[in-house]
């Protein structure tokens, strides 16, 4: 079933991630695996399958849908779930808006990205989750560089970066009070390149948004946004057709594309290895301020 | 590329030694800093009015840190060269953040310690070296920084090297490498610098690319702590876990801890699929040939090479909580995949990490390092940390707040405390002047033994004379009879399995010989030695003063003589040992018998 042997480095990362996933099964009662249909969550779901084989992995997938996803991602997500016989829960930011839990942002740069936090925290309460496994990596962003594998959240779902639990050796302390929960990040030590090389070695399928394709895009403050129904053109903005691919496939209103001709995994890997900008440079949401990510995370963002 | 390994590095330096600059430099020169990150720090550098680009900004992650310009938590950085992949645990240098350095060093293959050539070894540098040694980081690089500011003068470098080596003598650092660098200007970071022709060693990156990195794991002793049981249906029962150390093959015999049941490995599933061998740090699922009941927290080992099953052990701990250590407070001990209730029963001593010396102060607070005795309500399966990082390490957690209290490294799995019950009863006879420290020693040893659930009886002159021997005086006959009765009681108690600690001045050899005759083989004559002037100065009961003034007569050392034991089994000199050293010496002697 599994083709290419992994390099030492990847094999170590894989073993580490599986260890962390099994700790979830060992230490938590109600866990969900956050699944967006993006490359990191695909790798994560695959690792979860390996960790508990031949049993099914003992947690459902959970997707917080901003309603602004690329249709390709959603189609991929549903096909993935069907193919692997998984259990998927979806919760919608639209519902949070309809129930008055959050207010939609205004303006042409509006995004539902930050609003997801409320929907996520509400869902954690609703499903009485004590752990939510996510695919975040420490190399993505500098606030994430300080994350733990098991990251404690208080009863308000908040992260306190100055009072994190020390994580010594591989002893992960998942003990908690009622109402508190953990975010668990098995891919903490992976880099973008590791993800792609792993996808290639394990022959995992990913949405075709990651491969180069022709698309109408809008250039907005240095970011190439896909021209979708979710964005409103500002004065003077004109969509142009370009050969692009996406390095992340989050909310379409803030996920930028890059110009690329990479149509195979090998080409993507070569491109990522040579890339001179980080993958989050394509994220409009992180450009809002120097500490945009840290501020979102404190409130309970992924 | 097929062999590219992950190398885990921890870094430490005092504030302003240039650690962030060094890391920034490594990332920059290995092209791990990308254009947008560079642009961001360029922006920040100009905002704060700095000249040039401050590479240190790259690694200072959180807002509070950016504001205070200090690193306050462990942050992880990634970079790769064609040969290897590196994970840097960037830990701050402040005294109050020792716990962060312990965290970073706990998984490191290499510790890189920054020293400013102009400052030499500071208290902080000593702390860092000490922690690297305590956590047994396999390789230590001392990067002597800011060489540009001393004109790349070799003698200045050698001075720091000599200072470091003098301190390191007291430590256990296996592989120590010194490199003169300028983090700011990039000398000896990636390439060897032209400016240090006298340096024949590698650059920092050369060292990191070539260092041998399997040292952190034990490849010999097979230990598989079970994480969870995998049971898709009745026909399949697999045990999942990451091999903590050693290896095992299909068909080999294994033993289950704690049950001791033996069976064989029937099947091994690795992530790739079925395997014939499971090796260190692999995450696997094993099936056994017999239907054995195993659950999370149990361990598979080889029958002839098991981990020690223990409920009482000694450990070095780093205290990580704000509240000080409280002896006997129940806490949760997390060890491999096992969680048990535990107590710290005794603080043996605190280690002053700046002098690497022992201190008797029993109050242990945040960032202190101490040697302690821990007991657990249920057994754990452990090895000394020195031999096996994975099964020698543990974490103590507060059962109410769930905060981590301490990180611990097991120094002795089967201590005095553990062996003693199997030894049966015995009598420890402490003889010596009043004020020599017999009762203090007796109390310390008794509480250590009781902590390990070993029954103890303490006897001393004051207690016996208050009741049982109230009819006796201090004449030579009265004293001899006092000792005879004590010896008879001790004999009865030790024959029933108790460790009897007798504290009697017993000034005459004949009295002690009589006691030895009554008690028999299990008699340990211990001379608690201290010169009479020191005892008189201590004078805990005010008796020396009374003897000198004549209010007390026949007082040993003043108005009556003391015959030093001619053939004591053990001499403990309390004028030169600390209380805990004295207690440890006696515990060791009790165990050996
Ligand atoms: N001249 C000189 N200055 C240095 C060197 N390394 C670091 N510095 C400076 O020392 C100061 C503190 O450096 P930084 O990396 O922030 O120290 P940290 O607190 O250890 O992270 C900064 O002003 C650096 O530019 C060096 O090799 N030579």
mmCIF file of C-alpha atoms and ligand atoms in Angstrom, chain B residues 14-21 56 145-146 148-149 182-184, ligand 1:
data_model
loop_
_atom_site.group_PDB
_atom_site.id
_atom_site.type_symbol
_atom_site.label_atom_id
_atom_site.label_comp_id
_atom_site.label_asym_id
_atom_site.label_seq_id
_atom_site.Cartn_x
_atom_site.Cartn_y
_atom_site.Cartn_z
ATOM 1 C CA UNK B 14 22.795 35.049 28.805
ATOM 2 C CA UNK B 15 20.893 38.071 27.614
ATOM 3 C CA UNK B 16 22.857 39.872 24.928
ATOM 4 C CA UNK B 17 25.420 37.142 24.435
ATOM 5 C CA UNK B 18 24.180 37.074 20.862
ATOM 6 C CA UNK B 19 22.116 33.912 20.811
ATOM 7 C CA UNK B 20 19.319 35.331 18.695
ATOM 8 C CA UNK B 21 21.885 36.781 16.347
ATOM 9 C CA UNK B 56 17.686 38.624 16.336
ATOM 10 C CA UNK B 145 30.942 34.961 20.623
ATOM 11 C CA UNK B 146 31.820 38.542 19.771
ATOM 12 C CA UNK B 148 35.282 40.635 16.498
ATOM 13 C CA UNK B 149 35.282 42.876 19.565
ATOM 14 C CA UNK B 182 31.245 36.361 15.565
ATOM 15 C CA UNK B 183 27.522 35.874 15.170
ATOM 16 C CA UNK B 184 27.175 39.414 13.927
HETATM 17 N N1 LIG C 1 30.107 42.928 17.888
HETATM 18 C C1 LIG C 1 29.296 41.874 17.991
HETATM 19 N N2 LIG C 1 28.045 42.084 18.442
HETATM 20 C C2 LIG C 1 27.221 41.033 18.521
HETATM 21 C C3 LIG C 1 27.632 39.726 18.146
HETATM 22 N N3 LIG C 1 26.589 38.877 18.326
HETATM 23 C C4 LIG C 1 25.565 39.633 18.786
HETATM 24 N N4 LIG C 1 25.947 40.927 18.916
HETATM 25 C C5 LIG C 1 25.138 42.042 19.403
HETATM 26 O O1 LIG C 1 24.789 41.819 20.760
HETATM 27 C C6 LIG C 1 23.483 42.305 21.022
HETATM 28 C C7 LIG C 1 22.611 41.207 21.605
HETATM 29 O O2 LIG C 1 22.418 40.197 20.628
HETATM 30 P P1 LIG C 1 21.166 39.219 20.671
HETATM 31 O O3 LIG C 1 21.383 38.240 19.590
HETATM 32 O O4 LIG C 1 19.892 39.977 20.696
HETATM 33 O O5 LIG C 1 21.426 38.542 22.071
HETATM 34 P P2 LIG C 1 20.539 37.445 22.863
HETATM 35 O O6 LIG C 1 19.961 38.185 23.993
HETATM 36 O O7 LIG C 1 21.571 36.449 23.318
HETATM 37 O O8 LIG C 1 19.579 36.840 21.928
HETATM 38 C C8 LIG C 1 22.939 42.815 19.712
HETATM 39 O O9 LIG C 1 23.124 44.223 19.690
HETATM 40 C C9 LIG C 1 23.813 42.135 18.680
HETATM 41 O O10 LIG C 1 23.907 42.853 17.498
HETATM 42 C C10 LIG C 1 28.970 39.552 17.657
HETATM 43 O O11 LIG C 1 29.425 38.465 17.292
HETATM 44 N N5 LIG C 1 29.749 40.661 17.621
#
